[in-house]
């Protein structure tokens, strides 16, 4: 049963790669005119991947920009046929985690100012707020990646460097909590 | 994806899509082009200076480090250490036991063994006893003694029992694996019957490891291909602490890696790690090696060519704080006796109960 799931998820990935094939080939050949189209097709997935870690709209925008700049700088390293979206996920996750590390060094005042700004821009997003509140950091990240970004559990495990079992465990726990909070539980 | 997941997915998407991403492709391209122009600015003078200094520093480091790795003649000629032990048969039984049940049981046993080394409540406070280096080193080694001994000694066996439960444990687990060792029972609840299935390449399972009154979420991932097997084993000690065990076994070598990690904002920080490697491709007897690295307390040592003789005396070569040598370990009534003949150091460590 698990094997079937893996085969199915691989198909989804291949489809995503095919959709962007033209843009990626152009980018690999140094034709940056296709970047806008590539960005439009991938930005939401990459943005949610960052948001799942930072839980901050404005900061996630900064990291989103940094991610694509880094992606362009490292384009020569991308091989033909390699999953560009996967590559973006790895870059964006590392940059998001770096941002958390750097923020630890900021003064309390800076963090407070930032939180105020964030609150102002953060119009209550009901279930998203709820998920942020009731889920552990890792659970929230997994839920966003799987439910919103439709990333297979196996890929999430690879991205987060954790065994598949742990990811499944955390995902199921998160679903239980959300079901209860949203009122889907019997 | 079931209906409930779809409902949650829709709600989440609805909520998250209400935010419009402001960053444009144009902004990104501008930033990228600026960064490219900065890269083009000449920086050769700095790099060249650094290169020469870097090379000089490296050469100096090599000169300083090399003598530490040249074996001391007086120790390498010591006849008492040239022990050839006929342990292949005993060894082979555990190594060749590639059944999921056996390997999972060993991982469970070693998890329990390694967990007992860490004081989970106070690992951030470095409490390092200021005794001699030999005492420090042997004390650390002794914590792994049972683990190493178990790999060599077939008679020091554990029992594994699998039961199908009448009612689900915690409402979700059907099978109970009981590991009996040294008059202790360790329990593992999961949904796996551990029946061998040759066609199965990858197995993932979640379960609960129960030690005394404590229970831990545990996940296991087993990958099998021809003669190679990889097992990843994770025990969640609490919300932020994880014990990770990675085991790789091939025909001639088997390697276990144990790591205690802490999660800080999803970033994994390893504060204790141990590598246990057994080499079966040896001219004499199979032997194992052990590396211990800890940041709290600060400790790093390597133990190699670990062998047992017929009288259950263990011989170990060590490398610690730039010192190299050998010691033996004997089992006495009062505990483990560690003896370094070259330095005439002796230490008896009582068995931890």
Coordinates of C-alpha atoms in Angstrom, one line a residue:
Chain A
X1 CA 0.0 0.0 0.0
X2 CA 2.9 2.3 1.0
X3 CA 4.6 1.5 -2.3
X4 CA 1.5 2.5 -4.3
X5 CA 1.5 5.8 -2.5
X6 CA 5.1 6.4 -3.5
X7 CA 4.5 5.6 -7.1
X8 CA 1.5 8.0 -7.1
X9 CA 3.6 10.8 -5.6
X10 CA 6.4 10.3 -8.1
X11 CA 3.8 10.8 -10.9
X12 CA 2.7 14.1 -9.4
X13 CA 6.3 15.3 -9.2
X14 CA 7.0 14.3 -12.8
X15 CA 4.0 16.3 -13.9
X16 CA 5.2 19.4 -12.0
X17 CA 8.6 19.0 -13.6
X18 CA 7.0 18.7 -17.1
X19 CA 4.9 21.8 -16.6
X20 CA 8.1 23.8 -15.9
X21 CA 10.3 22.0 -18.4
X22 CA 10.4 24.8 -20.9
X23 CA 11.3 27.5 -18.4
X24 CA 13.9 25.4 -16.7
X25 CA 15.6 24.5 -20.0
X26 CA 15.6 28.2 -21.0
X27 CA 17.1 29.2 -17.6
X28 CA 19.7 26.5 -17.8
X29 CA 20.7 27.9 -21.3
X30 CA 21.1 31.4 -19.8
X31 CA 17.8 32.7 -21.1
X32 CA 16.5 34.7 -18.1
X33 CA 13.4 35.9 -20.0
X34 CA 11.5 32.9 -18.8
X35 CA 12.2 33.6 -15.2
X36 CA 9.0 35.6 -14.7
X37 CA 6.9 32.7 -15.9
X38 CA 8.9 30.2 -13.8
X39 CA 8.5 32.4 -10.7
X40 CA 4.8 32.7 -11.2
X41 CA 4.4 29.0 -11.4
X42 CA 6.5 28.2 -8.3
X43 CA 6.3 31.2 -6.0
X44 CA 3.3 30.1 -3.9
X45 CA 4.7 26.7 -3.1
X46 CA 8.1 28.2 -2.1
X47 CA 6.4 31.0 -0.1
X48 CA 4.3 28.5 1.9
X49 CA 7.4 26.4 2.5
X50 CA 9.0 29.4 4.1
X51 CA 5.9 30.6 5.9
X52 CA 5.5 27.1 7.4
X53 CA 8.8 27.8 9.3
X54 CA 8.7 31.5 9.9
X55 CA 4.9 32.0 10.4
X56 CA 5.5 35.6 9.4
X57 CA 4.2 37.1 6.1
X58 CA 6.7 40.0 5.8
X59 CA 9.8 38.0 6.8
X60 CA 8.7 35.2 4.4
X61 CA 8.6 37.7 1.6
X62 CA 12.2 38.7 2.3
X63 CA 13.3 35.1 2.4
X64 CA 11.3 34.4 -0.8
X65 CA 13.3 37.0 -2.6
X66 CA 16.6 35.7 -1.2
X67 CA 15.7 32.2 -2.2
X68 CA 15.2 33.0 -5.9
X69 CA 18.3 35.2 -6.0
X70 CA 20.3 32.3 -4.6
X71 CA 18.6 29.9 -7.0
X72 CA 19.6 32.1 -10.0
X73 CA 23.2 32.4 -8.6
X74 CA 23.3 28.6 -8.4
X75 CA 21.6 27.8 -11.7
X76 CA 24.8 26.4 -13.2
X77 CA 24.8 23.7 -10.5
X78 CA 21.3 22.5 -11.5
X79 CA 21.4 19.5 -13.7
X80 CA 19.0 18.8 -16.5
X81 CA 16.1 16.7 -15.3
X82 CA 16.7 17.7 -11.7
X83 CA 13.6 18.8 -9.8
X84 CA 13.9 22.6 -9.7
X85 CA 11.0 22.9 -7.2
X86 CA 12.8 20.5 -4.9
X87 CA 15.9 22.5 -5.2
X88 CA 14.0 25.7 -4.3
X89 CA 12.5 23.9 -1.3
X90 CA 15.9 23.1 0.0
X91 CA 17.3 26.6 -0.5
X92 CA 14.3 28.3 1.0
X93 CA 14.1 26.0 4.0
X94 CA 17.8 26.6 4.8
X95 CA 17.4 30.4 4.4
X96 CA 14.3 30.3 6.6
X97 CA 16.2 28.4 9.3
X98 CA 19.1 30.8 9.0
X99 CA 16.7 33.7 9.5
X100 CA 15.5 32.2 12.8
X101 CA 19.1 31.8 13.9
X102 CA 19.9 35.4 13.1
X103 CA 16.7 36.7 14.8
X104 CA 17.9 35.2 18.0
X105 CA 20.7 37.9 18.0
X106 CA 18.2 40.8 17.5
X107 CA 17.4 42.9 20.5
X108 CA 14.1 42.4 22.2
X109 CA 13.0 45.9 21.0
X110 CA 13.5 45.0 17.4
X111 CA 11.6 41.8 17.8
X112 CA 8.7 43.6 19.6
X113 CA 8.5 46.2 16.8
X114 CA 8.4 43.5 14.3
X115 CA 5.7 41.7 16.1
X116 CA 3.6 44.8 16.2
X117 CA 4.0 45.3 12.4
X118 CA 3.2 41.7 11.9
X119 CA 0.0 41.9 13.9
X120 CA -1.1 44.9 12.0
X121 CA -0.7 43.2 8.7
X122 CA -2.0 39.9 9.9
X123 CA -5.8 40.0 9.4
X124 CA -7.1 37.1 11.4
X125 CA -6.8 34.1 9.1
X126 CA -8.9 31.7 11.2
X127 CA -7.8 28.2 10.6
X128 CA -4.2 29.3 9.9
X129 CA -4.1 31.1 13.2
X130 CA -5.6 28.1 14.9
X131 CA -3.1 25.8 13.3
X132 CA -0.2 28.0 14.4
X133 CA -1.5 28.1 17.9
X134 CA -2.3 24.4 18.5
X135 CA 0.4 22.7 16.5
X136 CA 4.0 22.2 17.3
X137 CA 6.5 23.9 15.0
X138 CA 7.3 20.7 13.2
X139 CA 3.7 19.6 12.9
X140 CA 2.7 23.0 11.4
X141 CA 5.5 22.8 8.9
X142 CA 4.5 19.3 7.9
X143 CA 0.8 20.2 7.6
X144 CA 1.5 23.2 5.3
X145 CA 3.9 21.2 3.2
X146 CA 1.6 18.3 2.7
X147 CA -1.9 19.8 2.6
X148 CA -1.2 23.1 1.0
X149 CA 1.9 22.4 -1.1
X150 CA 0.8 18.8 -1.8
X151 CA 4.3 17.5 -1.0
X152 CA 4.4 13.8 -0.4
X153 CA 5.4 12.7 3.1
X154 CA 8.5 10.9 1.7
X155 CA 9.8 14.2 0.2
X156 CA 9.0 16.1 3.4
X157 CA 11.1 13.5 5.3
X158 CA 14.0 14.0 2.9
X159 CA 13.7 17.8 3.1
X160 CA 13.5 17.8 6.9
X161 CA 16.1 15.1 7.3
X162 CA 13.8 13.0 9.4
X163 CA 12.6 9.4 9.0
X164 CA 9.3 8.9 7.1
X165 CA 7.8 7.3 10.2
X166 CA 8.4 10.5 12.3
X167 CA 6.8 12.7 9.6
X168 CA 3.8 10.4 9.4
X169 CA 3.5 10.3 13.1
X170 CA 3.7 14.1 13.5
X171 CA 1.3 14.6 10.5
X172 CA -1.3 12.2 12.1
X173 CA -1.0 13.9 15.4
X174 CA -1.4 17.3 13.8
X175 CA -4.6 16.2 12.0
X176 CA -6.0 14.8 15.2
X177 CA -5.5 18.2 16.9
X178 CA -6.9 20.2 13.9
X179 CA -9.9 17.9 13.6
X180 CA -10.7 18.4 17.3
X181 CA -10.3 22.2 17.1
X182 CA -12.2 22.6 13.9
X183 CA -15.0 20.4 15.1
X184 CA -14.6 17.6 12.6
X185 CA -14.0 15.1 15.4
X186 CA -17.0 13.0 16.3
Chain B
X1 CA -6.5 12.0 1.0
X2 CA -9.7 11.4 2.9
X3 CA -12.7 13.7 3.2
X4 CA -11.6 15.3 6.5
X5 CA -8.2 16.0 5.1
X6 CA -9.8 17.6 2.0
X7 CA -11.9 19.8 4.3
X8 CA -8.9 20.9 6.2
X9 CA -6.9 21.4 3.0
X10 CA -9.6 23.6 1.6
X11 CA -9.9 25.7 4.7
X12 CA -6.1 26.1 5.0
X13 CA -5.8 27.1 1.3
X14 CA -8.7 29.5 1.5
X15 CA -7.0 31.1 4.5
X16 CA -3.5 31.2 3.1
X17 CA -4.5 32.3 -0.4
X18 CA -6.1 35.4 1.0
X19 CA -2.5 36.7 1.3
X20 CA -1.1 38.2 -1.9
X21 CA 2.6 37.8 -2.4
X22 CA 4.1 41.2 -3.0
X23 CA 7.5 40.2 -4.2
X24 CA 7.7 40.4 -8.0
X25 CA 10.0 38.6 -10.5
X26 CA 11.3 42.0 -11.5
X27 CA 12.5 42.8 -8.0
X28 CA 14.2 39.5 -7.8
X29 CA 16.0 40.0 -11.2
X30 CA 17.2 43.4 -10.1
X31 CA 18.6 42.1 -6.8
X32 CA 20.2 39.2 -8.7
X33 CA 21.8 41.5 -11.3
X34 CA 23.2 43.7 -8.5
X35 CA 24.7 40.7 -6.8
X36 CA 26.3 39.6 -10.0
X37 CA 27.9 43.0 -10.5
X38 CA 29.4 42.9 -7.0
X39 CA 30.9 39.5 -7.7
X40 CA 32.7 40.9 -10.8
X41 CA 34.6 43.5 -8.6
X42 CA 38.3 42.4 -8.2
X43 CA 39.1 40.8 -5.0
X44 CA 42.3 39.0 -6.0
X45 CA 44.7 40.6 -3.6
X46 CA 42.8 39.6 -0.5
X47 CA 42.2 36.1 -1.8
X48 CA 45.9 35.6 -2.7
X49 CA 47.1 36.7 0.7
X50 CA 44.6 34.5 2.4
X51 CA 45.6 31.6 0.2
X52 CA 49.2 31.8 1.2
X53 CA 48.4 32.3 4.9
X54 CA 45.9 29.5 4.7
X55 CA 48.4 27.2 3.1
X56 CA 51.0 28.0 5.7
X57 CA 48.6 27.4 8.5
X58 CA 47.6 24.0 7.0
X59 CA 51.2 23.0 6.6
X60 CA 51.9 23.9 10.2
X61 CA 48.9 22.0 11.4
X62 CA 50.0 18.9 9.4
X63 CA 53.5 19.1 11.0
X64 CA 52.0 19.3 14.5
X65 CA 49.3 16.7 14.0
X66 CA 51.3 14.0 12.2
X67 CA 53.4 12.8 15.2
X68 CA 50.3 12.0 17.1
X69 CA 49.3 9.4 14.6
X70 CA 52.6 7.5 14.4
X71 CA 52.2 4.4 16.6
X72 CA 54.5 4.2 19.6
X73 CA 56.9 1.4 19.0
X74 CA 57.0 0.3 22.7
X75 CA 53.3 -0.3 22.7
X76 CA 53.0 -1.9 19.3
X77 CA 55.6 -4.5 20.1
X78 CA 53.9 -5.5 23.4
X79 CA 53.1 -9.2 23.0
X80 CA 50.3 -9.1 25.5
X81 CA 48.2 -7.2 23.1
X82 CA 48.7 -9.5 20.1
X83 CA 45.6 -11.5 20.9
X84 CA 43.9 -13.5 18.2
X85 CA 40.5 -14.5 19.4
X86 CA 38.3 -17.2 17.8
X87 CA 35.1 -15.2 18.1
X88 CA 33.9 -15.4 14.5
X89 CA 31.1 -17.9 15.2
X90 CA 29.6 -16.0 18.1
X91 CA 30.0 -12.7 16.2
X92 CA 28.5 -14.1 13.0
X93 CA 25.3 -15.1 14.7
X94 CA 24.3 -11.6 15.5
X95 CA 25.8 -10.0 12.4
X96 CA 24.1 -12.4 10.1
X97 CA 20.8 -12.0 11.9
X98 CA 19.3 -9.6 9.5
X99 CA 15.8 -10.4 10.4
X100 CA 13.7 -7.3 11.1
X101 CA 12.8 -8.7 14.5
X102 CA 16.4 -9.3 15.5
X103 CA 17.7 -6.0 14.2
X104 CA 14.8 -4.0 15.7
X105 CA 15.4 -5.8 19.0
X106 CA 19.1 -4.9 18.9
X107 CA 18.2 -1.3 18.0
X108 CA 15.8 -1.2 20.9
X109 CA 18.3 -2.7 23.3
X110 CA 21.0 -0.3 22.2
X111 CA 18.6 2.7 22.4
X112 CA 17.9 1.8 26.0
X113 CA 21.6 1.3 26.7
X114 CA 22.5 4.6 25.1
X115 CA 19.7 6.5 26.8
X116 CA 20.9 5.4 30.2
X117 CA 24.2 7.3 29.5
X118 CA 22.5 10.6 29.4
X119 CA 21.2 12.5 32.4
X120 CA 18.2 13.9 30.5
X121 CA 17.5 16.5 33.2
X122 CA 20.9 18.0 33.4
X123 CA 22.8 17.4 30.2
X124 CA 23.2 21.1 29.5
X125 CA 25.2 21.6 32.7
X126 CA 28.7 20.1 32.2
X127 CA 29.5 18.0 35.2
X128 CA 32.9 16.6 34.3
X129 CA 34.8 15.0 37.1
X130 CA 38.4 16.2 37.2
X131 CA 40.1 12.9 37.7
X132 CA 43.0 11.6 35.5
X133 CA 42.5 11.3 31.7
X134 CA 42.6 7.6 32.0
X135 CA 39.8 7.6 34.5
X136 CA 37.7 10.0 32.4
X137 CA 38.3 7.9 29.3
X138 CA 37.5 4.6 30.8
X139 CA 34.4 5.9 32.6
X140 CA 33.1 7.0 29.2
X141 CA 34.0 3.8 27.6
X142 CA 32.4 1.7 30.3
X143 CA 29.0 3.2 29.5
X144 CA 29.3 1.4 26.2
X145 CA 30.7 -1.8 27.6
X146 CA 27.4 -3.7 27.6
X147 CA 26.7 -2.7 24.0
X148 CA 30.1 -3.8 22.8
X149 CA 30.0 -7.0 24.8
X150 CA 26.6 -8.0 23.4
X151 CA 27.9 -7.9 19.9
X152 CA 30.6 -10.4 20.7
X153 CA 28.9 -12.7 23.1
X154 CA 26.2 -15.0 21.9
X155 CA 25.6 -16.4 25.4
X156 CA 24.8 -12.9 26.7
X157 CA 21.6 -13.2 24.9
X158 CA 18.3 -11.4 24.8
X159 CA 14.9 -12.8 24.2
X160 CA 12.4 -11.4 21.9
X161 CA 8.7 -12.2 22.0
X162 CA 6.0 -11.0 19.7
X163 CA 2.4 -11.0 20.9
X164 CA -0.8 -10.1 19.1
X165 CA -2.9 -8.0 21.6
X166 CA -6.6 -8.7 22.2
X167 CA -7.3 -5.0 22.5
X168 CA -5.3 -2.2 20.9
X169 CA -2.6 -0.5 23.0
X170 CA -3.5 3.1 23.3
X171 CA -6.2 2.5 20.8
X172 CA -3.8 2.1 17.9
X173 CA -1.2 -0.6 18.3
X174 CA -1.9 -4.3 17.6
X175 CA 1.5 -6.0 18.4
X176 CA 3.6 -6.0 21.4
X177 CA 7.3 -6.8 21.2
X178 CA 8.9 -7.8 24.5
X179 CA 12.7 -7.6 24.7
X180 CA 14.1 -9.4 27.8
X181 CA 17.7 -8.6 28.7
X182 CA 19.4 -8.8 32.0
X183 CA 16.2 -9.5 33.9
X184 CA 14.6 -6.4 32.5
X185 CA 11.6 -6.2 30.1
X186 CA 11.5 -3.5 27.4
X187 CA 8.3 -3.2 25.5
X188 CA 7.6 -1.9 22.0
X189 CA 4.1 -1.5 20.7
X190 CA 3.5 -1.2 17.0
X191 CA 1.4 -2.4 14.1
X192 CA 4.1 -4.7 12.7
X193 CA 4.1 -8.4 13.1
X194 CA 7.8 -8.6 12.2
X195 CA 7.1 -11.5 9.8
X196 CA 9.8 -11.6 7.1
X197 CA 8.8 -10.5 3.7
X198 CA 11.5 -10.8 1.1
X199 CA 9.7 -8.6 -1.4
X200 CA 9.4 -5.7 1.0
X201 CA 12.1 -3.1 0.2
X202 CA 11.1 -0.4 2.6
X203 CA 9.3 -0.6 5.9
X204 CA 8.1 2.3 8.0
X205 CA 6.5 2.0 11.3
X206 CA 5.6 4.0 14.3
X207 CA 5.3 2.7 17.8
X208 CA 5.7 3.2 21.5
X209 CA 8.8 2.2 23.4
X210 CA 8.0 1.5 27.1
X211 CA 10.8 1.4 29.7
X212 CA 9.5 1.1 33.2
X213 CA 6.9 3.8 33.7
X214 CA 8.1 5.9 30.7
X215 CA 6.9 5.6 27.2
X216 CA 8.4 7.3 24.1
X217 CA 7.1 7.8 20.6
X218 CA 9.4 5.8 18.3
X219 CA 9.6 5.6 14.6
X220 CA 11.6 3.0 12.5
X221 CA 12.5 3.1 8.9
X222 CA 14.0 -0.1 7.4
X223 CA 15.4 -0.2 3.9
X224 CA 16.6 -3.5 2.5
X225 CA 18.4 -4.1 -0.8
X226 CA 20.2 -7.3 -1.6
X227 CA 22.8 -7.7 1.1
X228 CA 22.6 -4.2 2.4
X229 CA 20.2 -3.0 5.0
X230 CA 19.7 0.5 6.5
X231 CA 17.7 1.2 9.6
X232 CA 16.8 4.6 11.0
X233 CA 15.4 4.6 14.4
X234 CA 14.2 7.7 16.3
X235 CA 13.0 7.9 19.9
X236 CA 11.4 11.2 21.0
X237 CA 12.7 11.7 24.5
X238 CA 10.5 14.8 24.9
X239 CA 9.3 17.6 22.6
X240 CA 12.8 18.8 21.9
X241 CA 15.1 15.9 22.5
X242 CA 15.6 13.0 20.1
X243 CA 17.7 9.9 20.1
X244 CA 18.6 8.9 16.6
X245 CA 20.1 5.5 15.6
X246 CA 21.2 4.9 12.1
X247 CA 22.4 1.4 11.3
X248 CA 24.0 0.4 8.0
X249 CA 24.9 -3.2 7.5
X250 CA 26.7 -4.8 4.5
X251 CA 28.2 -8.2 4.1
X252 CA 31.6 -7.3 5.6
X253 CA 30.8 -4.4 7.8
X254 CA 28.1 -3.2 10.1
X255 CA 27.9 0.4 11.5
X256 CA 25.7 1.9 14.2
X257 CA 25.5 5.6 14.7
X258 CA 23.8 7.0 17.8
X259 CA 23.0 10.6 18.2
X260 CA 21.3 12.6 20.9
X261 CA 19.8 15.7 19.3
X262 CA 18.0 18.7 20.6
X263 CA 15.6 20.7 18.5
X264 CA 15.8 24.4 18.6
X265 CA 13.2 26.0 16.3
X266 CA 13.3 23.0 14.1
X267 CA 17.1 23.1 13.9
X268 CA 18.8 19.9 15.0
X269 CA 21.7 20.2 17.4
X270 CA 23.7 17.1 18.2
X271 CA 25.2 17.1 21.6
X272 CA 26.3 13.5 21.9
X273 CA 27.2 11.0 19.3
X274 CA 28.6 7.6 19.2
X275 CA 29.7 5.4 16.3
X276 CA 30.1 1.7 16.6
X277 CA 31.6 -0.1 13.7
X278 CA 32.3 -3.8 13.3
X279 CA 34.6 -5.0 10.6
X280 CA 34.1 -8.6 9.6
X281 CA 36.8 -8.5 6.8
X282 CA 39.7 -9.0 9.1
X283 CA 42.8 -11.3 8.7
X284 CA 42.5 -12.3 12.4
X285 CA 39.3 -12.1 14.3
X286 CA 36.5 -9.7 13.6
X287 CA 36.9 -6.6 15.6
X288 CA 34.9 -3.4 16.4
X289 CA 35.7 0.2 16.8
X290 CA 33.9 2.9 18.8
X291 CA 34.0 6.7 18.5
X292 CA 32.4 8.9 21.2
X293 CA 31.9 12.6 20.7
X294 CA 30.1 14.8 23.2
X295 CA 29.7 18.5 23.6
X296 CA 28.2 18.4 27.1
X297 CA 30.3 17.3 28.8
X298 CA 33.1 17.9 26.4
X299 CA 34.7 14.6 25.4
X300 CA 36.0 13.0 22.3
X301 CA 37.8 9.6 22.0
X302 CA 38.3 6.8 19.6
X303 CA 38.6 3.1 20.5
X304 CA 39.7 0.6 17.9
X305 CA 40.6 -3.0 17.4
X306 CA 38.3 -4.1 20.2
X307 CA 38.4 -7.8 20.7
X308 CA 37.6 -10.4 23.4
X309 CA 39.7 -13.5 24.2
X310 CA 38.3 -16.8 25.5
X311 CA 38.6 -15.6 29.1
X312 CA 36.3 -12.7 28.3
X313 CA 39.1 -10.2 28.6
X314 CA 38.6 -7.3 26.2
X315 CA 41.5 -5.5 24.6
X316 CA 41.1 -1.9 23.3
X317 CA 43.3 0.5 21.5
X318 CA 42.6 4.1 22.3
X319 CA 43.2 7.6 21.0
X320 CA 42.3 10.4 23.4
X321 CA 43.6 13.9 24.0
X322 CA 46.5 13.2 21.6
X323 CA 47.5 10.1 23.5
X324 CA 47.5 6.6 22.0
X325 CA 47.8 3.3 23.7
X326 CA 46.0 0.1 24.8
X327 CA 44.1 -1.1 27.8
X328 CA 42.4 -4.3 28.8
X329 CA 39.1 -4.8 30.6
X330 CA 38.4 -7.8 32.8
X331 CA 35.2 -8.7 34.5
X332 CA 35.6 -9.0 38.2
X333 CA 33.1 -9.5 41.0
X334 CA 33.5 -5.9 42.1
X335 CA 33.0 -4.5 38.5
X336 CA 35.0 -3.9 35.4
X337 CA 38.8 -3.7 35.9
X338 CA 40.5 -1.3 33.4
X339 CA 44.3 -1.7 33.1
X340 CA 46.8 0.2 31.0
X341 CA 50.0 -1.8 31.3
X342 CA 52.3 0.8 29.6
X343 CA 51.3 3.6 32.0
X344 CA 50.4 1.3 34.9
X345 CA 47.0 2.8 35.3
X346 CA 44.2 0.9 36.9
X347 CA 40.6 1.7 37.5
X348 CA 37.7 -0.5 38.7
X349 CA 34.3 0.7 37.6
X350 CA 31.2 -0.8 39.3
X351 CA 28.5 -2.0 37.0
X352 CA 25.7 0.5 36.7
X353 CA 22.5 -1.0 37.9

